Amino acid sequence: MNEQTNLESGSDPSITHVKRVLEAALLSAAEPLSVLQLKRLFEGEVDADNIRKVLDELKDEWSERSIELTTVASGWRFRVKPDYQRFLDRIATEKPPRYSRAVLETLAIIAYRQPVTRGDIEEVRGVAVSPPTLNALAERGWVEVVGHRETPGRPAIFATTKKFLDDLNLRSLEELPPLEELQSALEPASATLVALEAASPPPEEESTGESLPPESTEREAHAR
């Protein structure tokens, strides 16, 4: 009787073995792992449905601990629960980057109105978007070019990435919180982000020199 059959019939030793292998892989991984990637651990002996069932059991087992198993856009991963992250921050040697208000406002517009061009962002913010602003988001892995609009000049079209969702601990864009909650997560000390539905004056050149405290979601990402 192979491992596939044992799992389906509820053989405890087989389930325990699969669970421990999955646990080891996820605890040692630097990035989330998809079910397809985890399936490769068993060379075809365990199918995707059984892996998902064992992952759900593993998630329940860790639910009362300081580390939890979660699903995000890229797959499954362990992460420190937010209540315990502040303690780890005290001994962290690597500090997360600091972003200006311009960068965070631009990110919010892309997240909630994507796909958008630079012109679309400028129309909402009312100021010209400088290249360093978009470059900061691209270098962080939160924003990428997904195409070009078929208009004069063929401007680049921007959208958020899976990494952006991973860092917010989300599985899809449908799970994005209300704008006010995103503001709280990304920019706790700043003024209110731009109202996305408000009319905007003609663009003016923006200032990108102001730095803000690092966002809580970044601290979570660095701790993983």
JSON list of N, CA, C and O in Angstrom, two decimals, residues 20-45:
[
{"chain": "A", "resi": 20, "resn": "ARG", "atom": "N", "xyz": [5.26, 16.32, 8.82]},
{"chain": "A", "resi": 20, "resn": "ARG", "atom": "CA", "xyz": [6.58, 16.76, 9.27]},
{"chain": "A", "resi": 20, "resn": "ARG", "atom": "C", "xyz": [7.44, 17.24, 8.10]},
{"chain": "A", "resi": 20, "resn": "ARG", "atom": "O", "xyz": [8.21, 18.19, 8.23]},
{"chain": "A", "resi": 21, "resn": "VAL", "atom": "N", "xyz": [7.29, 16.60, 6.94]},
{"chain": "A", "resi": 21, "resn": "VAL", "atom": "CA", "xyz": [8.05, 17.05, 5.76]},
{"chain": "A", "resi": 21, "resn": "VAL", "atom": "C", "xyz": [7.58, 18.44, 5.33]},
{"chain": "A", "resi": 21, "resn": "VAL", "atom": "O", "xyz": [8.38, 19.33, 5.05]},
{"chain": "A", "resi": 22, "resn": "LEU", "atom": "N", "xyz": [6.27, 18.64, 5.28]},
{"chain": "A", "resi": 22, "resn": "LEU", "atom": "CA", "xyz": [5.72, 19.94, 4.91]},
{"chain": "A", "resi": 22, "resn": "LEU", "atom": "C", "xyz": [6.14, 21.01, 5.91]},
{"chain": "A", "resi": 22, "resn": "LEU", "atom": "O", "xyz": [6.52, 22.13, 5.53]},
{"chain": "A", "resi": 23, "resn": "GLU", "atom": "N", "xyz": [6.11, 20.67, 7.17]},
{"chain": "A", "resi": 23, "resn": "GLU", "atom": "CA", "xyz": [6.51, 21.60, 8.22]},
{"chain": "A", "resi": 23, "resn": "GLU", "atom": "C", "xyz": [7.96, 22.03, 8.06]},
{"chain": "A", "resi": 23, "resn": "GLU", "atom": "O", "xyz": [8.29, 23.21, 8.14]},
{"chain": "A", "resi": 24, "resn": "ALA", "atom": "N", "xyz": [8.84, 21.06, 7.79]},
{"chain": "A", "resi": 24, "resn": "ALA", "atom": "CA", "xyz": [10.26, 21.35, 7.62]},
{"chain": "A", "resi": 24, "resn": "ALA", "atom": "C", "xyz": [10.48, 22.24, 6.40]},
{"chain": "A", "resi": 24, "resn": "ALA", "atom": "O", "xyz": [11.26, 23.21, 6.45]},
{"chain": "A", "resi": 25, "resn": "ALA", "atom": "N", "xyz": [9.79, 21.94, 5.31]},
{"chain": "A", "resi": 25, "resn": "ALA", "atom": "CA", "xyz": [9.96, 22.72, 4.08]},
{"chain": "A", "resi": 25, "resn": "ALA", "atom": "C", "xyz": [9.50, 24.16, 4.28]},
{"chain": "A", "resi": 25, "resn": "ALA", "atom": "O", "xyz": [10.18, 25.11, 3.88]},
{"chain": "A", "resi": 26, "resn": "LEU", "atom": "N", "xyz": [8.36, 24.34, 4.92]},
{"chain": "A", "resi": 26, "resn": "LEU", "atom": "CA", "xyz": [7.80, 25.69, 5.09]},
{"chain": "A", "resi": 26, "resn": "LEU", "atom": "C", "xyz": [8.57, 26.51, 6.11]},
{"chain": "A", "resi": 26, "resn": "LEU", "atom": "O", "xyz": [8.75, 27.72, 5.94]},
{"chain": "A", "resi": 27, "resn": "LEU", "atom": "N", "xyz": [9.06, 25.87, 7.16]},
{"chain": "A", "resi": 27, "resn": "LEU", "atom": "CA", "xyz": [9.83, 26.60, 8.16]},
{"chain": "A", "resi": 27, "resn": "LEU", "atom": "C", "xyz": [11.19, 27.04, 7.63]},
{"chain": "A", "resi": 27, "resn": "LEU", "atom": "O", "xyz": [11.74, 28.05, 8.06]},
{"chain": "A", "resi": 28, "resn": "SER", "atom": "N", "xyz": [11.74, 26.30, 6.69]},
{"chain": "A", "resi": 28, "resn": "SER", "atom": "CA", "xyz": [13.06, 26.62, 6.17]},
{"chain": "A", "resi": 28, "resn": "SER", "atom": "C", "xyz": [13.01, 27.51, 4.92]},
{"chain": "A", "resi": 28, "resn": "SER", "atom": "O", "xyz": [14.04, 28.03, 4.49]},
{"chain": "A", "resi": 29, "resn": "ALA", "atom": "N", "xyz": [11.82, 27.70, 4.35]},
{"chain": "A", "resi": 29, "resn": "ALA", "atom": "CA", "xyz": [11.70, 28.47, 3.11]},
{"chain": "A", "resi": 29, "resn": "ALA", "atom": "C", "xyz": [11.74, 29.96, 3.37]},
{"chain": "A", "resi": 29, "resn": "ALA", "atom": "O", "xyz": [11.13, 30.45, 4.32]},
{"chain": "A", "resi": 30, "resn": "ALA", "atom": "N", "xyz": [12.43, 30.69, 2.51]},
{"chain": "A", "resi": 30, "resn": "ALA", "atom": "CA", "xyz": [12.49, 32.15, 2.63]},
{"chain": "A", "resi": 30, "resn": "ALA", "atom": "C", "xyz": [11.26, 32.82, 2.04]},
{"chain": "A", "resi": 30, "resn": "ALA", "atom": "O", "xyz": [10.92, 33.94, 2.40]},
{"chain": "A", "resi": 31, "resn": "GLU", "atom": "N", "xyz": [10.57, 32.14, 1.12]},
{"chain": "A", "resi": 31, "resn": "GLU", "atom": "CA", "xyz": [9.39, 32.67, 0.45]},
{"chain": "A", "resi": 31, "resn": "GLU", "atom": "C", "xyz": [8.24, 31.68, 0.58]},
{"chain": "A", "resi": 31, "resn": "GLU", "atom": "O", "xyz": [8.45, 30.50, 0.87]},
{"chain": "A", "resi": 32, "resn": "PRO", "atom": "N", "xyz": [7.00, 32.14, 0.36]},
{"chain": "A", "resi": 32, "resn": "PRO", "atom": "CA", "xyz": [5.86, 31.21, 0.39]},
{"chain": "A", "resi": 32, "resn": "PRO", "atom": "C", "xyz": [6.03, 30.11, -0.64]},
{"chain": "A", "resi": 32, "resn": "PRO", "atom": "O", "xyz": [6.62, 30.31, -1.70]},
{"chain": "A", "resi": 33, "resn": "LEU", "atom": "N", "xyz": [5.48, 28.94, -0.35]},
{"chain": "A", "resi": 33, "resn": "LEU", "atom": "CA", "xyz": [5.55, 27.79, -1.25]},
{"chain": "A", "resi": 33, "resn": "LEU", "atom": "C", "xyz": [4.15, 27.40, -1.70]},
{"chain": "A", "resi": 33, "resn": "LEU", "atom": "O", "xyz": [3.24, 27.30, -0.88]},
{"chain": "A", "resi": 34, "resn": "SER", "atom": "N", "xyz": [3.99, 27.17, -2.99]},
{"chain": "A", "resi": 34, "resn": "SER", "atom": "CA", "xyz": [2.69, 26.76, -3.52]},
{"chain": "A", "resi": 34, "resn": "SER", "atom": "C", "xyz": [2.48, 25.27, -3.30]},
{"chain": "A", "resi": 34, "resn": "SER", "atom": "O", "xyz": [3.43, 24.52, -3.00]},
{"chain": "A", "resi": 35, "resn": "VAL", "atom": "N", "xyz": [1.23, 24.83, -3.46]},
{"chain": "A", "resi": 35, "resn": "VAL", "atom": "CA", "xyz": [0.93, 23.40, -3.32]},
{"chain": "A", "resi": 35, "resn": "VAL", "atom": "C", "xyz": [1.70, 22.61, -4.37]},
{"chain": "A", "resi": 35, "resn": "VAL", "atom": "O", "xyz": [2.18, 21.50, -4.10]},
{"chain": "A", "resi": 36, "resn": "LEU", "atom": "N", "xyz": [1.84, 23.14, -5.57]},
{"chain": "A", "resi": 36, "resn": "LEU", "atom": "CA", "xyz": [2.61, 22.45, -6.62]},
{"chain": "A", "resi": 36, "resn": "LEU", "atom": "C", "xyz": [4.06, 22.25, -6.19]},
{"chain": "A", "resi": 36, "resn": "LEU", "atom": "O", "xyz": [4.63, 21.17, -6.41]},
{"chain": "A", "resi": 37, "resn": "GLN", "atom": "N", "xyz": [4.66, 23.28, -5.60]},
{"chain": "A", "resi": 37, "resn": "GLN", "atom": "CA", "xyz": [6.04, 23.13, -5.11]},
{"chain": "A", "resi": 37, "resn": "GLN", "atom": "C", "xyz": [6.12, 22.10, -3.99]},
{"chain": "A", "resi": 37, "resn": "GLN", "atom": "O", "xyz": [7.04, 21.28, -3.96]},
{"chain": "A", "resi": 38, "resn": "LEU", "atom": "N", "xyz": [5.17, 22.12, -3.09]},
{"chain": "A", "resi": 38, "resn": "LEU", "atom": "CA", "xyz": [5.17, 21.17, -1.98]},
{"chain": "A", "resi": 38, "resn": "LEU", "atom": "C", "xyz": [4.93, 19.75, -2.46]},
{"chain": "A", "resi": 38, "resn": "LEU", "atom": "O", "xyz": [5.45, 18.79, -1.88]},
{"chain": "A", "resi": 39, "resn": "LYS", "atom": "N", "xyz": [4.17, 19.61, -3.51]},
{"chain": "A", "resi": 39, "resn": "LYS", "atom": "CA", "xyz": [3.90, 18.29, -4.07]},
{"chain": "A", "resi": 39, "resn": "LYS", "atom": "C", "xyz": [5.18, 17.62, -4.55]},
{"chain": "A", "resi": 39, "resn": "LYS", "atom": "O", "xyz": [5.34, 16.39, -4.47]},
{"chain": "A", "resi": 40, "resn": "ARG", "atom": "N", "xyz": [6.13, 18.42, -5.03]},
{"chain": "A", "resi": 40, "resn": "ARG", "atom": "CA", "xyz": [7.39, 17.87, -5.54]},
{"chain": "A", "resi": 40, "resn": "ARG", "atom": "C", "xyz": [8.21, 17.21, -4.44]},
{"chain": "A", "resi": 40, "resn": "ARG", "atom": "O", "xyz": [9.09, 16.38, -4.72]},
{"chain": "A", "resi": 41, "resn": "LEU", "atom": "N", "xyz": [7.94, 17.56, -3.20]},
{"chain": "A", "resi": 41, "resn": "LEU", "atom": "CA", "xyz": [8.67, 16.96, -2.09]},
{"chain": "A", "resi": 41, "resn": "LEU", "atom": "C", "xyz": [8.47, 15.45, -2.04]},
{"chain": "A", "resi": 41, "resn": "LEU", "atom": "O", "xyz": [9.33, 14.71, -1.55]},
{"chain": "A", "resi": 42, "resn": "PHE", "atom": "N", "xyz": [7.34, 14.97, -2.54]},
{"chain": "A", "resi": 42, "resn": "PHE", "atom": "CA", "xyz": [6.98, 13.55, -2.39]},
{"chain": "A", "resi": 42, "resn": "PHE", "atom": "C", "xyz": [7.05, 12.78, -3.70]},
{"chain": "A", "resi": 42, "resn": "PHE", "atom": "O", "xyz": [6.61, 11.63, -3.77]},
{"chain": "A", "resi": 43, "resn": "GLU", "atom": "N", "xyz": [7.57, 13.41, -4.74]},
{"chain": "A", "resi": 43, "resn": "GLU", "atom": "CA", "xyz": [7.81, 12.75, -6.03]},
{"chain": "A", "resi": 43, "resn": "GLU", "atom": "C", "xyz": [6.57, 12.01, -6.54]},
{"chain": "A", "resi": 43, "resn": "GLU", "atom": "O", "xyz": [6.65, 10.87, -7.00]},
{"chain": "A", "resi": 44, "resn": "GLY", "atom": "N", "xyz": [5.42, 12.65, -6.45]},
{"chain": "A", "resi": 44, "resn": "GLY", "atom": "CA", "xyz": [4.20, 12.08, -6.99]},
{"chain": "A", "resi": 44, "resn": "GLY", "atom": "C", "xyz": [3.47, 11.10, -6.09]},
{"chain": "A", "resi": 44, "resn": "GLY", "atom": "O", "xyz": [2.40, 10.60, -6.46]},
{"chain": "A", "resi": 45, "resn": "GLU", "atom": "N", "xyz": [4.00, 10.81, -4.91]},
{"chain": "A", "resi": 45, "resn": "GLU", "atom": "CA", "xyz": [3.35, 9.84, -4.02]},
{"chain": "A", "resi": 45, "resn": "GLU", "atom": "C", "xyz": [2.18, 10.44, -3.25]},
{"chain": "A", "resi": 45, "resn": "GLU", "atom": "O", "xyz": [1.36, 9.71, -2.69]}
]
